[in-house]
CSV table of C-alpha atoms in Angstrom, one decimal:
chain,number,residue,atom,x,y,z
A,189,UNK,CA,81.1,91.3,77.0
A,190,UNK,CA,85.0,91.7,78.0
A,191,UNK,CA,87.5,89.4,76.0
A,192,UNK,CA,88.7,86.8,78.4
A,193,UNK,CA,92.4,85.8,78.5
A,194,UNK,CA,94.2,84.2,81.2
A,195,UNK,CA,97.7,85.7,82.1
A,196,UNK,CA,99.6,83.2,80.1
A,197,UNK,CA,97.7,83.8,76.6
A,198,UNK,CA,97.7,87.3,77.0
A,199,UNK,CA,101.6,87.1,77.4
A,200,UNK,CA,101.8,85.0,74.4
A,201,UNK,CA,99.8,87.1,72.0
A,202,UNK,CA,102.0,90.0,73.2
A,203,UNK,CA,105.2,87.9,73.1
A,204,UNK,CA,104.2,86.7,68.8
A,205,UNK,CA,103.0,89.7,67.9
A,206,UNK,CA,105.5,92.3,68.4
A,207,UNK,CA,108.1,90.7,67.3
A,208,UNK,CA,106.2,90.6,64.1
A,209,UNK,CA,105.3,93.7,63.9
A,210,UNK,CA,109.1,94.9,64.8
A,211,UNK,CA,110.5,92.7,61.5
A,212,UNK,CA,107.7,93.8,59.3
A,213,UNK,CA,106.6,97.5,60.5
A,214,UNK,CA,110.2,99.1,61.9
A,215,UNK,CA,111.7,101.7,60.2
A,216,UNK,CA,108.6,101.2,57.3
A,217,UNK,CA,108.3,105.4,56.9
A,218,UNK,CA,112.4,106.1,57.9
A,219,UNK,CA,113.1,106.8,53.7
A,220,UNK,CA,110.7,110.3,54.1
A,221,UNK,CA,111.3,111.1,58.2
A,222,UNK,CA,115.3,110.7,59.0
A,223,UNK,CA,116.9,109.5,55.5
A,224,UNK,CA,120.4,109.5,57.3
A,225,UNK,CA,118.8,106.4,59.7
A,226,UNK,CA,117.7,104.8,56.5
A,227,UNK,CA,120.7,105.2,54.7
A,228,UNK,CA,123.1,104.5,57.6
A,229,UNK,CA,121.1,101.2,58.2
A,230,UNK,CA,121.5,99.9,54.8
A,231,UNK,CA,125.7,100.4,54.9
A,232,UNK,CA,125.7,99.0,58.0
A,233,UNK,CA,127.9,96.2,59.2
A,234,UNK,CA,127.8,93.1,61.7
A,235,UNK,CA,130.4,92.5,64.1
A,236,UNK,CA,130.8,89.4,65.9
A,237,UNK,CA,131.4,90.9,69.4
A,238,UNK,CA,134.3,92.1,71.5
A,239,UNK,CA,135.3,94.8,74.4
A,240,UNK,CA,136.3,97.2,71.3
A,241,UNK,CA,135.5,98.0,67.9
A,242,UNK,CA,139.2,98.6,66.2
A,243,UNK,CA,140.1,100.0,62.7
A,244,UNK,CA,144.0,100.5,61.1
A,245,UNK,CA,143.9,103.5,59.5
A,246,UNK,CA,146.8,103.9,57.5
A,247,UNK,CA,148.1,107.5,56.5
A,248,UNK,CA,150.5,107.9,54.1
A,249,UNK,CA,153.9,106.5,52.4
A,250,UNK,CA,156.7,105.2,54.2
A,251,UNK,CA,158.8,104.1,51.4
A,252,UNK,CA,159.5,104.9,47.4
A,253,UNK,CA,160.9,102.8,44.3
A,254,UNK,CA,164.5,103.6,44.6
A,255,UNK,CA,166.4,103.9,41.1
A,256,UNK,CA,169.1,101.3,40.4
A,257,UNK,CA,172.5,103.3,38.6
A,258,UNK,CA,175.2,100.5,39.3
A,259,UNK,CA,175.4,96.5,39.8
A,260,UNK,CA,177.2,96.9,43.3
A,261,UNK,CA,175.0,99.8,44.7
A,262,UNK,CA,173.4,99.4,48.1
A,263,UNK,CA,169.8,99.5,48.5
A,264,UNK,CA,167.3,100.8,51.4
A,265,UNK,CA,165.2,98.3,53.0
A,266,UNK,CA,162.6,100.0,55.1
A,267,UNK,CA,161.2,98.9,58.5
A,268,UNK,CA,157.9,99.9,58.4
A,269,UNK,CA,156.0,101.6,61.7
A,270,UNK,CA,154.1,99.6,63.6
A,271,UNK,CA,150.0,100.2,62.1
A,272,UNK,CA,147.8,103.0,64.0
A,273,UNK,CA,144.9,101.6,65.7
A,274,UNK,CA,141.1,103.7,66.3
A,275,UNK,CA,139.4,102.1,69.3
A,276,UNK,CA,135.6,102.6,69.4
A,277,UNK,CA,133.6,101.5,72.4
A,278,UNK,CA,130.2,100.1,71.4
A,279,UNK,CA,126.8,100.9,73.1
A,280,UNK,CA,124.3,98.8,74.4
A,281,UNK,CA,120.9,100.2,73.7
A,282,UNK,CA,117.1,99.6,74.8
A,283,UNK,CA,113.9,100.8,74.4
A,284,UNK,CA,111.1,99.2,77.0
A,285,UNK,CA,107.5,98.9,76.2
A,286,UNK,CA,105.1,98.3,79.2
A,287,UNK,CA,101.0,97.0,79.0
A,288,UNK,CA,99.5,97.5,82.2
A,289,UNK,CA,96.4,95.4,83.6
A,290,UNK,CA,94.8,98.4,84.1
A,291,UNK,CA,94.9,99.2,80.3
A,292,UNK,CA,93.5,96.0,79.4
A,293,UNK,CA,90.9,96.0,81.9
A,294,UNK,CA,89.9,99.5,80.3
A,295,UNK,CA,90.2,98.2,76.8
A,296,UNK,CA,87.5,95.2,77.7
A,297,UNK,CA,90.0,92.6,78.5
A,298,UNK,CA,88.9,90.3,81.2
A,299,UNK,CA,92.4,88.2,82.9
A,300,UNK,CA,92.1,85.5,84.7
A,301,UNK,CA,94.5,83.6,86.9
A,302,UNK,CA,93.2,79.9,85.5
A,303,UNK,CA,95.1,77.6,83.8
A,304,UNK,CA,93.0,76.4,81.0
A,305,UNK,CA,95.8,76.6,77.7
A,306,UNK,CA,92.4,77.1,75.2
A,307,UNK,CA,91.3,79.8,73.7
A,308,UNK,CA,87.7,80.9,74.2
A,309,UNK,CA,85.6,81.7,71.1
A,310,UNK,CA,86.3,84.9,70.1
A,311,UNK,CA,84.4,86.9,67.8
A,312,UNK,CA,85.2,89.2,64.1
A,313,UNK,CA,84.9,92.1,67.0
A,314,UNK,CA,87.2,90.8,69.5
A,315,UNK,CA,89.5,90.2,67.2
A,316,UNK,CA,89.4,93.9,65.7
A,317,UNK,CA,89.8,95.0,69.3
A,318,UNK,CA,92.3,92.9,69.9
A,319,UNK,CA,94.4,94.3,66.8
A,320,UNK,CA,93.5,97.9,67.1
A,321,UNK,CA,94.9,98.0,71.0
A,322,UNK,CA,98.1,96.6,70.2
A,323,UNK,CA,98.6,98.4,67.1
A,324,UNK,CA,98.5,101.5,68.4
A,325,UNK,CA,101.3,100.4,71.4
A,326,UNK,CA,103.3,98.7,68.4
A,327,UNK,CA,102.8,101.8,66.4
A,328,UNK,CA,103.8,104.6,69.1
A,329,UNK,CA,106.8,102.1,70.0
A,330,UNK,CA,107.4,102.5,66.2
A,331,UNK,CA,107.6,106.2,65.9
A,332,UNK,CA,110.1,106.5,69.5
A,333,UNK,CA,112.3,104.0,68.0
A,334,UNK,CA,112.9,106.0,64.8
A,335,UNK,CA,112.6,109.7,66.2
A,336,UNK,CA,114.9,108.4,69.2
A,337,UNK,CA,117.3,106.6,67.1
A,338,UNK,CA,117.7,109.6,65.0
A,339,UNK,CA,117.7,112.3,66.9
A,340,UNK,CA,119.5,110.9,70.0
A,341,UNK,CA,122.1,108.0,68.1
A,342,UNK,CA,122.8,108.9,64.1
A,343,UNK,CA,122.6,112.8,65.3
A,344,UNK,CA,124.2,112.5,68.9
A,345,UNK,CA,127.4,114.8,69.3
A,346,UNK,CA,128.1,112.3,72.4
A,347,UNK,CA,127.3,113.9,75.1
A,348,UNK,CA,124.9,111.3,76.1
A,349,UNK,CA,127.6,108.7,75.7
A,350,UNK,CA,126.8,107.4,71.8
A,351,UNK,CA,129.2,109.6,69.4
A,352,UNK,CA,126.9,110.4,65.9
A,353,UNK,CA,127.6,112.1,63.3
A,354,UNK,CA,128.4,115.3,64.7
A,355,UNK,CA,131.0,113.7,66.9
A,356,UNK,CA,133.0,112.7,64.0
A,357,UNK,CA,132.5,115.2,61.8
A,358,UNK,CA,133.3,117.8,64.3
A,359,UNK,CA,133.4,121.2,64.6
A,360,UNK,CA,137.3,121.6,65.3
A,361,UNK,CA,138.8,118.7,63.0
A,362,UNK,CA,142.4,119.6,64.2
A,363,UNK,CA,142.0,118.9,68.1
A,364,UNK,CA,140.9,116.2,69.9
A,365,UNK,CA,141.0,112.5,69.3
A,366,UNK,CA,138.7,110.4,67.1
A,367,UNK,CA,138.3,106.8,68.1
A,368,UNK,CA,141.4,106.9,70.6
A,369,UNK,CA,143.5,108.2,67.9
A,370,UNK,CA,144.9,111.7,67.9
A,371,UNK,CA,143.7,114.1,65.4
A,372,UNK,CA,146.3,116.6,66.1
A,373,UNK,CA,149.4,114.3,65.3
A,374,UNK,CA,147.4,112.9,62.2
A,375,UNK,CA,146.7,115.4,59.9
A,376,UNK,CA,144.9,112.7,57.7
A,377,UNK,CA,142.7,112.0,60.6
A,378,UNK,CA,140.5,114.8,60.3
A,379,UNK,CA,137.2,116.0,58.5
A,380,UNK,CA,136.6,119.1,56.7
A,381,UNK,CA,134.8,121.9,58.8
A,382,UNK,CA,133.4,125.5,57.6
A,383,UNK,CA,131.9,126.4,60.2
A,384,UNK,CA,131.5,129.7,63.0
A,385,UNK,CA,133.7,131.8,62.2
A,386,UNK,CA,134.9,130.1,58.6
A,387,UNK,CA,131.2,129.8,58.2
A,388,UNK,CA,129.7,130.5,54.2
A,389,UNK,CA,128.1,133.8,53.0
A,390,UNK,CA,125.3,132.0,50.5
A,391,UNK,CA,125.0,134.8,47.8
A,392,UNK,CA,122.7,134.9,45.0
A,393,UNK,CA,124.4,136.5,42.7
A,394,UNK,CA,127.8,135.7,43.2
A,395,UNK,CA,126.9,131.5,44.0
A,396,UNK,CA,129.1,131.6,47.2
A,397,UNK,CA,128.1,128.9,48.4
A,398,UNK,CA,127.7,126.9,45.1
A,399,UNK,CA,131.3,127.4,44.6
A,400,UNK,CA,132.5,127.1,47.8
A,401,UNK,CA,130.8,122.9,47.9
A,402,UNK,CA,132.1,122.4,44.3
A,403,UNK,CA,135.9,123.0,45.9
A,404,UNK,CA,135.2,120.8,48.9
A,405,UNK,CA,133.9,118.5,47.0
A,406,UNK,CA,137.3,117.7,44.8
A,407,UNK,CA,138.9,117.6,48.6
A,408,UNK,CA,136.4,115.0,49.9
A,409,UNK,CA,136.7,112.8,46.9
A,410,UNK,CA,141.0,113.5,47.0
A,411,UNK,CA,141.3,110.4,49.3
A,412,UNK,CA,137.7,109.1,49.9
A,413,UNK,CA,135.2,106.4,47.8
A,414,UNK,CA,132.4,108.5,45.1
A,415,UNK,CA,129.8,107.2,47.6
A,416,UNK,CA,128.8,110.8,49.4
A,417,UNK,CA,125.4,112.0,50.6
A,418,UNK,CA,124.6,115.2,52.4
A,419,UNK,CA,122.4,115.9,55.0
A,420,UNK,CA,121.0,119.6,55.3
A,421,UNK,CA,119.0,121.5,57.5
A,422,UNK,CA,116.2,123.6,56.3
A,423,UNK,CA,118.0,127.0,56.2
A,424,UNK,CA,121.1,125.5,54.7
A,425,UNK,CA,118.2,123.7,52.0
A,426,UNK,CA,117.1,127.4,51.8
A,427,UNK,CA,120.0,128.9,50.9
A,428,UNK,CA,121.2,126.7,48.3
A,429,UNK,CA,117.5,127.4,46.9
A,430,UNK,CA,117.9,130.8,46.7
A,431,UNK,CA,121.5,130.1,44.9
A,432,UNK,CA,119.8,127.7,42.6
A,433,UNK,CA,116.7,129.5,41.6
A,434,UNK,CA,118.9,132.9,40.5
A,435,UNK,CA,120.3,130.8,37.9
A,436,UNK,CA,117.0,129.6,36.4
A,437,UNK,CA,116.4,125.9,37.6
A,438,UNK,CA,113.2,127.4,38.8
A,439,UNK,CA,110.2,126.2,36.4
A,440,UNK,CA,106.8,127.0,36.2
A,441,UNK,CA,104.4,124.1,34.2
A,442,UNK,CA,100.6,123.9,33.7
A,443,UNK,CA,99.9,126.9,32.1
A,444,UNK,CA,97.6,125.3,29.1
A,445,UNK,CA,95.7,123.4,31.6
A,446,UNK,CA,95.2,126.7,33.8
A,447,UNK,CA,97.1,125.3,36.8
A,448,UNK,CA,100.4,126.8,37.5
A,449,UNK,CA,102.7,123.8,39.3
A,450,UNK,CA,105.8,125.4,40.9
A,451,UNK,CA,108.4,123.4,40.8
A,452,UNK,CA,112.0,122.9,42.4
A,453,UNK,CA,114.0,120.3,41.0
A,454,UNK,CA,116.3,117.9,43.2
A,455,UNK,CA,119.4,119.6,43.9
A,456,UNK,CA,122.2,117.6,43.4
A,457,UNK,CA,126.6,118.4,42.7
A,458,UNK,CA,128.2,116.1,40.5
A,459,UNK,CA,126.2,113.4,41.3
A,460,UNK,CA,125.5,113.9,45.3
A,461,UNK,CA,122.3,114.9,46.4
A,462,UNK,CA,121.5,117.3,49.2
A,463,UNK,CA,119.0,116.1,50.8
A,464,UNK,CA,116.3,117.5,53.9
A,465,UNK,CA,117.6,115.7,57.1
A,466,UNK,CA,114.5,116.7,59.4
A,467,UNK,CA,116.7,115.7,62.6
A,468,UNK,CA,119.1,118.5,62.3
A,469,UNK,CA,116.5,121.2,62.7
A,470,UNK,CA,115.2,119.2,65.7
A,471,UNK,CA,118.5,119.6,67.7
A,472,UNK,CA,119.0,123.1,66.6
A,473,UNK,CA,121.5,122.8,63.1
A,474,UNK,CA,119.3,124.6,60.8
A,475,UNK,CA,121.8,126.1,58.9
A,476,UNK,CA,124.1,123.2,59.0
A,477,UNK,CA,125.4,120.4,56.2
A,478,UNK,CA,126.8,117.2,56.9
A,479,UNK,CA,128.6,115.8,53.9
A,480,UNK,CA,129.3,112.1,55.1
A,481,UNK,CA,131.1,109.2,53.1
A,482,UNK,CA,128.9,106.5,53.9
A,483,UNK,CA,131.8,103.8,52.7
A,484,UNK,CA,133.7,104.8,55.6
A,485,UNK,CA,131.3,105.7,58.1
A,486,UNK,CA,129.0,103.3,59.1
A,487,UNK,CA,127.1,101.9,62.0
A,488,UNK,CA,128.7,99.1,63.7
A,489,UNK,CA,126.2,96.6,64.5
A,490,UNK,CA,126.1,93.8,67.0
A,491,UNK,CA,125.3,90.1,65.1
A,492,UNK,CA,121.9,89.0,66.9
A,493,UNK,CA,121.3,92.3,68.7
A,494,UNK,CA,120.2,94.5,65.8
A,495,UNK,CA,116.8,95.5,67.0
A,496,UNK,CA,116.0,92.6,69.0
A,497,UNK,CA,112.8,91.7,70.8
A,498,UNK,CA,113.3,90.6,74.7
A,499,UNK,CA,110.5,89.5,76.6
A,500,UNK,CA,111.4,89.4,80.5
A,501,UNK,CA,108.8,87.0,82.4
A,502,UNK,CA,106.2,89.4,84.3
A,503,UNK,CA,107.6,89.8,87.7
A,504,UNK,CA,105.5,88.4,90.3
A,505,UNK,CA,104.7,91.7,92.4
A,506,UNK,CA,104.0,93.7,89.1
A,507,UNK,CA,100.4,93.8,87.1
A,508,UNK,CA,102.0,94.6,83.9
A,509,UNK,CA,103.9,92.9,80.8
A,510,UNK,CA,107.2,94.3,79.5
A,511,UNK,CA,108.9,94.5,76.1
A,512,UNK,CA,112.2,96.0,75.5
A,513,UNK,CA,114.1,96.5,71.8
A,514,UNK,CA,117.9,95.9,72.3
A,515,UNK,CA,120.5,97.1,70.0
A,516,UNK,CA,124.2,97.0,70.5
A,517,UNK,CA,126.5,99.3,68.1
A,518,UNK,CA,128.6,101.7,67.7
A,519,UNK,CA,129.4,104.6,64.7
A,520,UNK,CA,132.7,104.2,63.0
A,521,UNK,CA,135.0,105.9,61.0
A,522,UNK,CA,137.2,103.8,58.8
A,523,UNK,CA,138.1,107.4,57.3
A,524,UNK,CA,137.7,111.4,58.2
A,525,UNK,CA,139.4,113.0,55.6
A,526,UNK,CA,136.4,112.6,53.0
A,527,UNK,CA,133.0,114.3,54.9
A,528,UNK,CA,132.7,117.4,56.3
A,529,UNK,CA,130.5,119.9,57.8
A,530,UNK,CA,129.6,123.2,56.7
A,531,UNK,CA,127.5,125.8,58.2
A,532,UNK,CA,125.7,129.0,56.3
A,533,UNK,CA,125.4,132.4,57.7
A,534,UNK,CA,122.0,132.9,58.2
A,535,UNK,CA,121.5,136.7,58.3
A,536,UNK,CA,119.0,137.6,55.5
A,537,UNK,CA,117.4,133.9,55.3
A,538,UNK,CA,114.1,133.2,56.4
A,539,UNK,CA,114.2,131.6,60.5
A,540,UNK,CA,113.0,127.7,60.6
């Protein structure tokens, strides 16, 4: 026999369960499919609200210790500019889930339009059916939120109105503005880019590549924190490979118990790993690295709208139940001069 609910207990088993599932279940497998969501949610920050995010970056000296040669010598004082401001706009954000009537029906739910506030008995079964149909809702709703986040937030160049990662680490760090502020008046104000053109040659024998990061790297860390994590695509993660393994980090174990277990070790450059960022292959960066300073660019988050659970009231003319997850945010730079992108040239690698 169907299950039989009554519109109102049907809403509130949807209403206490998902928002369960969205605290306990979110973002549970984000460590293995997009790290840079993972690691961007746990240096994020709250922010109480506002029309504007705004940072003061400051860039540079505007005054030096003066020697003293006499008792009646006359000494600077200096006015100091006015502090530079970077504006960024925050996004509101949702993603809507929708049960239909018709779904339940299918599933064995029986609705009713009474007005009885009890529970019927429901059985060990029931129950199991009950669970496996909203799981796999909660579950799909799951995987969007992570693959969207990803691929259309953390990775967004901001051409859908959300600047990611690719928006400030940019392609042409020496045009353009960043956060209001103009990149071609603040030298200071601008990632590190090999890419097109200045792209990298990975060579095996000569370690182009390997020696090309190991410079950038003493820029990055010139003026940024020691906190630096880079994101690769899968050709880029090839390449370096191919650089690593021609210097013999490539091991072979297992022979005594006759398995052979091929191994590649981590691959890491005075201390920063290089890791597989699956989202950059999905929007076409293959051969791309994004080295990012995650102590000065974060997420933004809004306080109480961090992957929030609204539940609109059914509307009266619509046979369905709605969920939405809200998030408000924004991704900031409190610095640019410390991550950069860099790009190989793929001509005798092996295509994604």
């Amino acid at each position: 026999m169907p299950i039989e609910f009554t519109a109102s207990q049907l809403d509130q088993i949807v209403q206490a369960t998902l928002p369960y599932y969205v605290k306990d279940k979110l973002f549970e497998q984000a460590d293995q499919s997009t790290p840079a969501m993972n690691k961007f949610r746990q240096k994020k920050k709250m922010y109480p609200g506002g029309q504007e995010i705004i940072i003061n970056p400051k860039f540079g000296k505007q005054s030096q210790w003066e020697l003293i040669t006499s008792s009646d010598q006359q000494l600077t004082f200096n006015e100091y500019d006015p502090l530079k401001q970077a504006r960024f706009t925050w996004e509101m954000n949702h993603l809507g889930l929708t049960i239909s009537w018709q779904e339940l029906v299918t599933a064995g739910f029986s609705l009713s339009n009474g007005d009885n506030n009890k529970f019927s008995a429901v059985s060990e079964q029931d129950k199991i059916r009950i669970q496996n149909f909203l799981t796999s809702k909660y579950e799909q709703l799951d995987f969007d939120s992570r693959h969207s986040f990803s691929q259309d937030r953390i990775w967004s160049d901001g051409a859908n109105g959300f600047p990611g990662v690719p928006a400030l680490i940019t392609d042409s760090p020496a045009t353009g503005t960043t956060g209001s502020l103009s990149r071609v008046s603040n030298p200071l104000w601008r990632t590190r880019a090999r890419v097109g053109a200045n792209s990298i040659n990975p060579a095996a024998k000569n370690q182009t590549l390997t020696q090309v990061l190991r410079s950038e790297m003493v820029q990055l860390r010139r003026y940024g924190s020691a906190y630096h994590v880079a994101y690769c695509g899968s050709l880029f993660m090839e390449a370096l490979r191919i650089e690593t393994t021609e210097k013999g980090d490539y091991t072979q174990r297992g022979f005594a118990s006759g398995e052979t277990d091929i191994v590649f070790n981590s691959i890491a450059l005075d201390g920063m790993m290089f890791t597989y960022e699956p989202s950059l292959d999905e929007i076409e960066y293959h051969e791309r690295c994004y080295i990012v300073d995650h102590n000065n660019i974060m997420l933004y988050m809004h306080d109480g709208n961090d992957m929030t659970v609204h539940a609109p009231k059914r509307p009266h003319d619509r046979l369905a139940y709605y969920r939405s997850l809200l998030w408000s945010g924004a991704m900031v730079a409190h610095r640019l001069n410390s991550s950069g992108v860099y790009e190989v040239n793929t001509a005798g690698l092996p295509s994604a």
